[in-house]
Amino acid sequence: MNYLSTRGLAPQLRFSEILLGGLASDGGLYVPEVYPRFTAAQLEAMRGMNYRELAFAVLSRLIDDIPHDDLAALIDKTYTAEVYRHAGPGENAEDITPLKTLEPGLHVLALSNGPTLAFKDMAMQLLGNLFEYVLDKTHGELNILGATSGDTGSAAEYAMRGKRGVRVFMLSPEHGMTRFQQAQMYALTDANIHNLVIRGVFDQCQDIVKAVSNDLEFKARHHIGAVNSINWARVAAQSVYYFKAYFAATQSNDQQVSFSVPSGNFGNVCAGHIARQMGLPIKKLIVATNENDVLDEFFKTGIYRPRPETKHTSSPSMDISKASNFERFVFDLTGRDAAKVRGLWSAVESGGSFDLNANGLFDRVAGFGVVSGSSNHANRMDTIRTVYEVYGTMIDPHTADGLKVGLEHREPGVPLICMETAQPAKFEDAIREALGIEPVRPAELADLEAQPQKKHVMDADVDAVKQFIVDHAG
Ligand SMILES: *Cc1c(COP(=O)(O)O)cnc(C)c1O
């Protein structure tokens, strides 16, 4: 299996060759040359598999340059009840992603039972084990540089802590993350984890990461890599739980289900698109945005118009104006026309927009089953309250956005599965505002804020960050 770039000008590579990289050399994103497709008999055999077996069934079709025994061992070590142990009352941690039924035909898929209580653990934990495996083989080293506004940084750090050959340099803004999110990251005292707290805002952190990455000589000399959401392995790993949820919510493969997905960078919903391309009977993929509604506008009008400014909202992990994985979907929408994708993104990258009505491409969206909606603060608070009152379940603000939009697209006879992207404990202020009570935390995280912290506070200065890397990269 080769992987090719959505912009068509980068060399085709194998899975292990794109694992540690970011964008393709032509600025595009890597996708499989063809999506492997499960036959009806194969799908039938997958019904009843546990999470690890399903992960192997799906990922072994996408990863063919790691011996299957090794891949199976990496998967078995990643998806355990021990790692995904923060299951709530009534959930079985062995399910890894337990399906919670609110009422017949309406479900929430618990994706945030991993170490950092957000769905990003689902893929990042596998990435940590894959990185260690590949670096061991090549005697390589990797210094991961990233910027986070909350969930990505902690998921990356918990996945990479103690991994041979890997160091993490994670920039986070001094203000803007929840207290829980800050404590979660800074409480990691592992030698290979470095928290750089920047006196500034998230955008400044991101600009520093870009500036360092654009220094190609520095990047090569210090083996700088990334774990951002365009990483193909992350998207691939996420496609597994769509299968798990489908089999849990249906009795036979003749049925279809719809998924509602709280979206920012389009990584989660892109994984659903891939599961669908691989043959999973998905009726609709429902893209839910918050007030940053660039994707909602696209799926309603065919116009993709990233905004210069991102709004700060009470579902902060979706505060994104350029959905980096969206290019993978548009590549498929164009019938995999790389020249067309290059044209569209050259407009976006020079600050513009594109409109897929003129060339008839927008009409094709219906065939891909993707619909959308958006949510705002009042909707979010209402949804958290209603779900708590009616079903006795507490959901976080992002999951609330997903549920709100999902219900707008619910169809009789088609089970609706809403992706739970974080646990409410991560967003205490929002829960207190909605319900007037504190969310329950997993017991082992009760005194998180009191734990010793390891962080390095510094100005928003590219050279200072580079110097820190030089001093700590070994
Ligand atoms: C990252 C994140 C999202 C958005 O997921 P994408 O893959 O970027 O679309 C939604 N909710 C939470 C809690 C997240 O951490």
Coordinates of C-alpha atoms and ligand atoms in Angstrom, one line a residue:
M1 CA 0.0 0.0 0.0
N2 CA 1.4 3.4 -1.1
Y3 CA 0.3 6.7 0.3
L4 CA 0.0 9.7 -2.0
S5 CA -0.3 13.4 -1.5
T6 CA -3.6 15.3 -2.0
R7 CA -1.6 17.8 -4.1
G8 CA 0.0 15.1 -6.3
L9 CA 3.6 16.5 -6.4
A10 CA 5.2 14.6 -3.5
P11 CA 6.7 11.1 -3.8
Q12 CA 4.5 8.2 -2.9
L13 CA 5.6 6.7 0.4
R14 CA 4.8 3.7 2.7
F15 CA 3.1 3.9 6.0
S16 CA 6.3 3.9 8.1
E17 CA 7.7 6.7 6.0
I18 CA 4.8 9.1 6.6
L19 CA 4.4 8.1 10.3
L20 CA 7.0 10.5 11.6
G21 CA 6.4 13.3 9.1
G22 CA 3.8 16.1 8.9
L23 CA 2.7 17.6 5.6
A24 CA 3.9 16.1 2.4
S25 CA 6.7 17.9 0.6
D26 CA 4.2 19.6 -1.7
G27 CA 2.2 20.9 1.2
G28 CA -0.5 18.3 0.8
L29 CA -1.7 15.5 3.1
Y30 CA -1.0 11.8 2.6
V31 CA -3.9 9.4 1.9
P32 CA -3.9 5.8 0.9
E33 CA -3.7 5.3 -2.9
V34 CA -7.0 3.4 -2.6
Y35 CA -9.2 2.7 0.3
P36 CA -9.2 -1.0 1.1
R37 CA -12.8 -2.2 1.1
F38 CA -14.3 -4.9 3.4
T39 CA -16.5 -7.4 1.8
A40 CA -19.9 -8.3 3.3
A41 CA -18.4 -11.5 4.6
Q42 CA -15.5 -9.7 6.2
L43 CA -17.8 -7.2 7.9
E44 CA -19.9 -10.1 9.2
A45 CA -16.8 -11.7 10.7
M46 CA -15.9 -8.4 12.4
R47 CA -19.2 -8.3 14.3
G48 CA -18.5 -9.6 17.7
M49 CA -14.8 -8.7 17.7
N50 CA -13.4 -6.9 20.7
Y51 CA -11.7 -3.5 20.3
R52 CA -8.2 -4.9 19.8
E53 CA -9.3 -7.4 17.2
L54 CA -11.2 -4.8 15.3
A55 CA -8.3 -2.4 15.4
F56 CA -6.1 -5.1 13.9
A57 CA -8.7 -5.9 11.2
V58 CA -8.9 -2.3 10.2
L59 CA -5.3 -1.1 10.6
S60 CA -3.7 -4.2 9.1
R61 CA -5.4 -3.2 5.8
L62 CA -3.8 0.3 6.0
I63 CA -0.4 -0.6 7.4
D64 CA 1.4 -3.2 5.5
D65 CA 5.1 -2.4 6.2
I66 CA 5.1 -3.4 9.8
P67 CA 5.0 -7.2 10.3
H68 CA 1.5 -8.2 11.3
D69 CA 2.7 -9.9 14.6
D70 CA 4.4 -6.7 15.6
L71 CA 1.4 -4.6 14.7
A72 CA -0.9 -6.9 16.7
A73 CA 1.4 -6.6 19.7
L74 CA 1.4 -2.8 19.5
I75 CA -2.4 -2.7 19.3
D76 CA -2.7 -5.2 22.2
K77 CA -0.5 -3.0 24.3
T78 CA -2.4 0.2 23.5
Y79 CA -6.1 -0.7 23.8
T80 CA -6.3 -2.1 27.3
A81 CA -8.8 -1.6 30.1
E82 CA -5.8 -0.3 32.1
V83 CA -5.1 2.5 29.7
Y84 CA -8.7 3.4 29.1
R85 CA -9.6 3.0 32.7
H86 CA -11.6 6.2 33.3
A87 CA -14.9 4.5 32.4
G88 CA -17.9 6.0 34.0
P89 CA -20.6 4.3 36.1
G90 CA -22.2 1.5 34.1
E91 CA -19.5 1.5 31.5
N92 CA -17.3 -1.5 30.9
A93 CA -13.7 -0.4 30.6
E94 CA -13.0 -3.6 28.5
D95 CA -15.1 -2.1 25.8
I96 CA -12.4 0.7 25.4
T97 CA -15.1 2.9 23.8
P98 CA -18.3 1.9 25.6
L99 CA -21.6 2.8 23.9
K100 CA -24.0 4.5 26.2
T101 CA -27.7 4.3 25.2
L102 CA -29.7 7.4 26.2
E103 CA -32.9 6.0 24.7
P104 CA -33.6 3.5 22.0
G105 CA -31.8 4.7 18.8
L106 CA -29.9 7.5 20.6
H107 CA -26.4 6.7 21.8
V108 CA -23.2 8.4 23.0
L109 CA -19.9 6.8 22.3
A110 CA -17.5 7.2 25.2
L111 CA -14.2 8.1 23.5
S112 CA -12.6 9.8 26.5
N113 CA -11.8 7.2 29.0
G114 CA -8.1 7.4 28.3
P115 CA -5.4 9.1 30.5
T116 CA -6.3 12.7 29.5
L117 CA -10.1 12.3 29.4
A118 CA -10.4 13.4 25.8
F119 CA -10.9 11.4 22.6
K120 CA -7.4 12.4 21.3
D121 CA -6.0 9.6 23.5
M122 CA -7.6 7.1 21.2
A123 CA -5.1 7.7 18.5
M124 CA -2.3 9.3 20.3
Q125 CA -1.7 6.3 22.6
L126 CA -1.2 4.1 19.5
L127 CA 1.1 6.8 18.0
G128 CA 3.3 6.7 21.1
N129 CA 3.8 3.0 20.7
L130 CA 4.3 3.2 16.9
F131 CA 6.9 5.9 17.2
E132 CA 8.9 4.0 19.8
Y133 CA 8.7 0.9 17.6
V134 CA 9.9 2.6 14.5
L135 CA 12.6 4.6 16.2
D136 CA 13.9 1.5 17.9
K137 CA 14.3 -0.2 14.4
T138 CA 16.0 2.8 12.9
H139 CA 18.0 3.8 16.0
G140 CA 16.4 7.2 15.4
E141 CA 15.4 10.1 17.6
L142 CA 12.5 12.5 17.5
N143 CA 11.9 15.8 19.2
I144 CA 8.2 16.5 19.0
L145 CA 7.5 20.2 18.9
G146 CA 3.9 21.4 19.3
A147 CA 1.5 24.1 20.4
T148 CA -1.6 23.3 22.3
S149 CA -4.7 25.2 23.5
G150 CA -5.7 22.2 25.7
D151 CA -6.4 18.6 24.7
T152 CA -3.8 17.9 22.0
G153 CA -0.8 18.7 24.2
S154 CA -1.8 16.6 27.1
A155 CA -2.8 13.7 24.9
A156 CA 0.6 13.8 23.2
E157 CA 2.6 14.1 26.4
Y158 CA 0.7 11.2 28.1
A159 CA 1.3 9.1 25.0
M160 CA 5.0 9.9 24.7
R161 CA 6.1 9.9 28.3
G162 CA 8.9 7.6 28.9
K163 CA 9.1 6.5 25.3
R164 CA 12.6 5.6 24.0
G165 CA 14.0 8.0 21.4
V166 CA 11.2 10.6 21.8
R167 CA 11.2 14.0 23.6
V168 CA 8.2 16.4 23.7
F169 CA 8.5 20.2 23.7
M170 CA 5.0 21.5 24.1
L171 CA 4.2 25.2 24.0
S172 CA 1.0 26.3 25.8
P173 CA -0.3 29.8 26.5
E174 CA 0.0 31.1 30.1
H175 CA -3.8 31.8 30.1
G176 CA -6.7 30.2 28.3
M177 CA -6.6 26.6 29.2
T178 CA -8.8 25.2 32.0
R179 CA -7.2 24.7 35.4
F180 CA -7.6 20.9 34.9
Q181 CA -6.0 21.0 31.5
Q182 CA -3.0 23.0 32.8
A183 CA -2.5 20.8 35.9
Q184 CA -2.8 17.7 33.7
M185 CA 0.1 18.7 31.5
Y186 CA 2.3 20.4 34.0
A187 CA 2.0 17.5 36.5
L188 CA 4.1 15.3 34.1
T189 CA 7.6 15.2 35.5
D190 CA 9.0 12.7 33.1
A191 CA 12.5 13.5 31.8
N192 CA 11.5 13.5 28.2
I193 CA 8.5 15.9 28.6
H194 CA 9.1 19.6 28.5
N195 CA 6.2 22.1 29.1
L196 CA 7.1 25.5 27.7
V197 CA 4.6 28.0 29.1
I198 CA 4.5 31.0 26.8
R199 CA 3.7 34.5 28.1
G200 CA 1.2 35.1 25.4
V201 CA -1.8 33.5 23.6
F202 CA -2.2 30.3 21.7
D203 CA -1.7 31.9 18.3
Q204 CA 1.7 33.1 19.4
C205 CA 2.6 29.6 20.5
Q206 CA 1.5 28.3 17.1
D207 CA 3.5 31.0 15.3
I208 CA 6.6 30.0 17.2
V209 CA 6.2 26.4 16.2
K210 CA 5.7 27.4 12.6
A211 CA 8.8 29.6 12.7
V212 CA 11.0 26.8 14.1
S213 CA 9.6 24.3 11.6
N214 CA 10.3 26.7 8.7
D215 CA 14.0 26.7 9.7
L216 CA 14.7 23.6 7.7
E217 CA 18.3 23.3 8.8
F218 CA 17.4 23.5 12.5
K219 CA 14.6 21.1 12.0
A220 CA 16.8 18.5 10.3
R221 CA 19.7 18.9 12.8
H222 CA 17.5 18.5 15.8
H223 CA 15.1 15.8 14.4
I224 CA 12.1 18.0 14.9
G225 CA 8.7 16.3 14.3
A226 CA 5.1 16.9 15.0
V227 CA 2.0 15.0 16.2
N228 CA -0.6 17.4 14.8
S229 CA -4.0 16.2 13.6
I230 CA -3.0 15.9 10.0
N231 CA -0.9 12.9 10.9
W232 CA -2.3 10.0 8.9
A233 CA -1.8 7.4 11.6
R234 CA -4.0 9.4 14.0
V235 CA -6.8 9.6 11.5
A236 CA -6.4 5.9 10.7
A237 CA -6.5 4.9 14.3
Q238 CA -9.6 6.9 14.9
S239 CA -11.5 5.1 12.1
V240 CA -11.5 1.9 14.3
Y241 CA -14.0 3.2 16.9
Y242 CA -16.6 3.9 14.1
F243 CA -16.6 0.2 13.5
K244 CA -16.8 -0.6 17.2
A245 CA -19.7 1.7 17.6
Y246 CA -21.5 0.5 14.5
F247 CA -21.5 -3.2 15.7
A248 CA -22.5 -2.2 19.2
A249 CA -25.5 -0.1 18.0
T250 CA -26.9 -2.6 15.4
Q251 CA -28.0 -6.2 15.2
S252 CA -27.2 -6.8 11.5
N253 CA -25.1 -5.3 8.8
D254 CA -28.1 -4.5 6.8
Q255 CA -28.7 -1.6 9.1
Q256 CA -27.3 1.9 8.7
V257 CA -26.3 4.3 11.5
S258 CA -25.5 8.1 11.6
F259 CA -22.7 9.7 13.6
S260 CA -22.7 13.1 15.0
V261 CA -19.1 14.5 15.5
P262 CA -18.0 17.6 17.4
S263 CA -15.5 19.1 14.9
G264 CA -12.6 21.4 14.8
N265 CA -9.8 20.2 12.6
F266 CA -12.0 17.7 10.8
G267 CA -9.8 14.8 12.0
N268 CA -12.5 12.9 13.9
V269 CA -15.1 13.1 11.2
C270 CA -12.5 12.4 8.5
A271 CA -11.9 9.1 10.2
G272 CA -15.6 8.4 9.9
H273 CA -15.4 9.3 6.2
I274 CA -12.6 6.7 5.8
A275 CA -14.6 4.0 7.7
R276 CA -17.4 4.7 5.2
Q277 CA -15.0 4.4 2.3
M278 CA -13.9 1.1 3.7
G279 CA -17.4 -0.2 3.6
L280 CA -19.0 0.6 6.9
P281 CA -22.7 1.2 6.4
I282 CA -22.9 4.8 7.6
K283 CA -26.0 6.8 6.5
K284 CA -24.9 10.3 7.6
L285 CA -21.8 11.9 9.1
I286 CA -23.0 15.0 10.9
V287 CA -20.4 17.7 11.3
A288 CA -21.1 19.8 14.4
T289 CA -19.3 23.1 14.9
N290 CA -19.4 25.7 17.5
E291 CA -19.5 29.5 16.8
N292 CA -16.5 28.9 14.6
D293 CA -18.7 27.6 11.9
V294 CA -16.5 27.6 8.8
L295 CA -17.3 23.9 8.1
D296 CA -21.0 24.4 8.7
E297 CA -21.0 27.1 6.2
F298 CA -19.2 24.9 3.7
F299 CA -21.6 21.9 4.1
K300 CA -24.6 24.3 3.7
T301 CA -23.4 26.5 0.9
G302 CA -20.4 24.9 -0.9
I303 CA -18.3 27.9 0.1
Y304 CA -15.2 27.3 2.2
R305 CA -14.1 30.6 3.8
P306 CA -11.7 30.4 6.7
R307 CA -11.9 33.4 8.9
P308 CA -8.9 35.5 9.9
E309 CA -10.0 35.5 13.5
T310 CA -11.0 32.5 15.7
K311 CA -13.7 33.2 18.3
H312 CA -13.1 32.0 21.9
T313 CA -16.0 29.9 23.0
S314 CA -17.0 27.6 25.8
S315 CA -16.2 24.6 23.6
P316 CA -12.6 25.7 23.2
S317 CA -11.1 22.5 21.6
M318 CA -13.2 23.3 18.5
D319 CA -12.0 26.9 18.2
I320 CA -10.4 26.5 14.9
S321 CA -10.8 28.5 11.7
K322 CA -8.8 26.3 9.2
A323 CA -9.8 22.7 9.4
S324 CA -6.5 21.0 8.5
N325 CA -7.9 17.5 7.6
F326 CA -10.7 18.9 5.4
E327 CA -8.3 18.7 2.4
R328 CA -8.4 14.9 2.6
F329 CA -12.2 15.0 2.2
V330 CA -12.1 17.5 -0.6
F331 CA -9.5 15.4 -2.4
D332 CA -12.1 12.5 -2.5
L333 CA -14.9 14.9 -3.4
T334 CA -13.0 16.1 -6.5
G335 CA -12.6 12.4 -7.6
R336 CA -9.0 12.6 -6.3
D337 CA -8.0 15.4 -8.7
A338 CA -4.7 16.7 -7.2
A339 CA -4.4 19.6 -9.6
K340 CA -7.9 20.8 -8.6
V341 CA -7.0 20.5 -4.9
R342 CA -3.8 22.6 -5.5
G343 CA -5.9 25.3 -7.1
L344 CA -8.4 25.4 -4.3
W345 CA -5.8 25.6 -1.6
S346 CA -3.7 28.1 -3.3
A347 CA -6.7 30.4 -2.9
V348 CA -7.1 29.5 0.8
E349 CA -3.4 29.9 1.5
S350 CA -3.4 33.4 0.1
G351 CA -6.1 34.3 2.5
G352 CA -9.0 33.6 0.2
S353 CA -11.8 31.2 -0.1
F354 CA -13.3 28.7 -2.6
D355 CA -16.8 28.0 -3.9
L356 CA -17.6 24.5 -5.2
N357 CA -20.9 25.4 -6.8
A358 CA -19.4 26.8 -10.0
N359 CA -17.7 23.6 -10.9
G360 CA -20.6 21.3 -9.8
L361 CA -18.5 19.7 -7.1
F362 CA -20.8 20.7 -4.3
D363 CA -23.6 18.5 -5.7
R364 CA -21.4 15.5 -4.9
V365 CA -21.4 16.2 -1.1
A366 CA -24.8 14.5 -0.8
G367 CA -23.3 11.3 -2.1
F368 CA -20.8 11.3 0.7
G369 CA -23.6 11.6 3.3
V370 CA -22.0 14.6 5.1
V371 CA -24.4 17.2 6.7
S372 CA -23.7 19.9 9.3
G373 CA -24.9 22.3 11.9
S374 CA -23.6 24.7 14.5
S375 CA -24.1 25.4 18.1
N376 CA -23.6 28.4 20.4
H377 CA -23.1 29.0 24.1
A378 CA -26.8 29.1 24.9
N379 CA -27.5 25.9 22.9
R380 CA -24.6 24.2 24.7
M381 CA -25.8 25.1 28.2
D382 CA -29.3 24.0 27.3
T383 CA -28.1 20.7 25.9
I384 CA -26.0 20.0 29.0
R385 CA -29.0 20.7 31.2
T386 CA -31.5 18.8 29.2
V387 CA -29.3 15.7 28.9
Y388 CA -28.7 15.8 32.6
E389 CA -32.4 16.2 33.5
V390 CA -33.8 13.8 31.0
Y391 CA -31.2 11.0 30.9
G392 CA -29.2 11.6 34.1
T393 CA -26.0 11.8 32.1
M394 CA -23.5 14.6 32.3
I395 CA -21.8 15.6 29.0
D396 CA -19.0 18.1 28.3
P397 CA -19.5 21.2 26.2
H398 CA -18.1 19.7 23.0
T399 CA -20.2 16.6 23.2
A400 CA -23.2 18.9 23.8
D401 CA -22.5 20.7 20.5
G402 CA -22.4 17.3 18.8
L403 CA -25.7 16.2 20.4
K404 CA -27.5 19.4 19.7
V405 CA -26.6 19.3 16.0
G406 CA -27.0 15.5 15.8
L407 CA -30.6 15.7 17.0
E408 CA -31.4 18.2 14.2
H409 CA -30.5 15.6 11.7
R410 CA -32.0 12.5 13.4
E411 CA -34.1 10.3 11.2
P412 CA -36.6 7.7 12.3
G413 CA -35.3 4.1 12.2
V414 CA -31.6 5.2 11.9
P415 CA -29.6 4.9 15.2
L416 CA -27.8 8.1 16.0
I417 CA -24.4 7.9 17.7
C418 CA -23.0 11.0 19.2
M419 CA -19.2 11.1 19.7
E420 CA -18.3 12.0 23.3
T421 CA -15.0 13.9 22.7
A422 CA -14.2 14.8 26.3
Q423 CA -15.3 14.1 29.9
P424 CA -17.1 16.9 31.7
A425 CA -14.4 16.9 34.4
K426 CA -12.1 18.7 32.0
F427 CA -14.5 21.7 31.7
E428 CA -15.6 22.4 35.2
D429 CA -16.5 26.1 34.7
A430 CA -18.9 25.3 31.9
I431 CA -20.6 22.5 33.8
R432 CA -20.9 24.7 36.9
E433 CA -22.5 27.4 34.7
A434 CA -24.9 24.9 33.2
L435 CA -25.8 22.7 36.1
G436 CA -24.7 24.6 39.2
I437 CA -22.7 21.5 40.4
E438 CA -19.1 20.2 40.0
P439 CA -18.5 17.4 37.5
V440 CA -17.1 14.2 39.2
R441 CA -13.5 13.5 38.5
P442 CA -11.9 10.1 38.4
A443 CA -10.6 9.4 41.9
E444 CA -6.9 9.2 40.9
L445 CA -7.1 12.8 39.5
A446 CA -8.8 14.3 42.5
D447 CA -5.7 16.2 43.7
L448 CA -4.2 16.9 40.3
E449 CA -3.7 20.6 40.9
A450 CA -1.7 19.8 44.1
Q451 CA 0.8 17.6 42.4
P452 CA 4.3 18.9 41.8
Q453 CA 4.6 20.6 38.4
K454 CA 7.3 20.8 35.8
K455 CA 7.1 23.8 33.5
H456 CA 9.3 26.4 32.1
V457 CA 7.7 29.9 31.7
M458 CA 9.2 32.0 28.9
D459 CA 8.5 35.0 26.6
A460 CA 7.0 34.5 23.2
D461 CA 10.4 34.4 21.5
V462 CA 11.4 32.1 18.7
D463 CA 15.1 32.2 19.6
A464 CA 14.5 31.4 23.3
V465 CA 12.4 28.3 22.3
K466 CA 15.2 27.2 19.9
Q467 CA 17.8 27.6 22.6
F468 CA 15.7 25.6 25.0
I469 CA 15.5 22.8 22.5
V470 CA 19.2 22.9 21.8
D471 CA 19.9 22.7 25.6
H472 CA 17.5 19.8 26.2
A473 CA 17.5 17.8 23.0
G474 CA 20.5 15.7 23.9
Ligands
LIG1 C1 -9.8 18.0 19.4 C2 -11.2 18.1 19.9 C3 -12.3 18.2 19.1 C4 -12.2 18.4 17.6 O1 -11.7 17.3 16.9 P1 -11.2 17.4 15.4 O2 -10.6 16.1 15.1 O3 -10.1 18.5 15.5 O4 -12.3 17.8 14.5 C5 -13.6 18.2 19.7 N1 -13.7 18.0 21.0 C6 -12.7 17.9 21.8 C7 -12.9 17.8 23.3 C8 -11.4 17.9 21.3 O5 -10.3 17.7 22.2

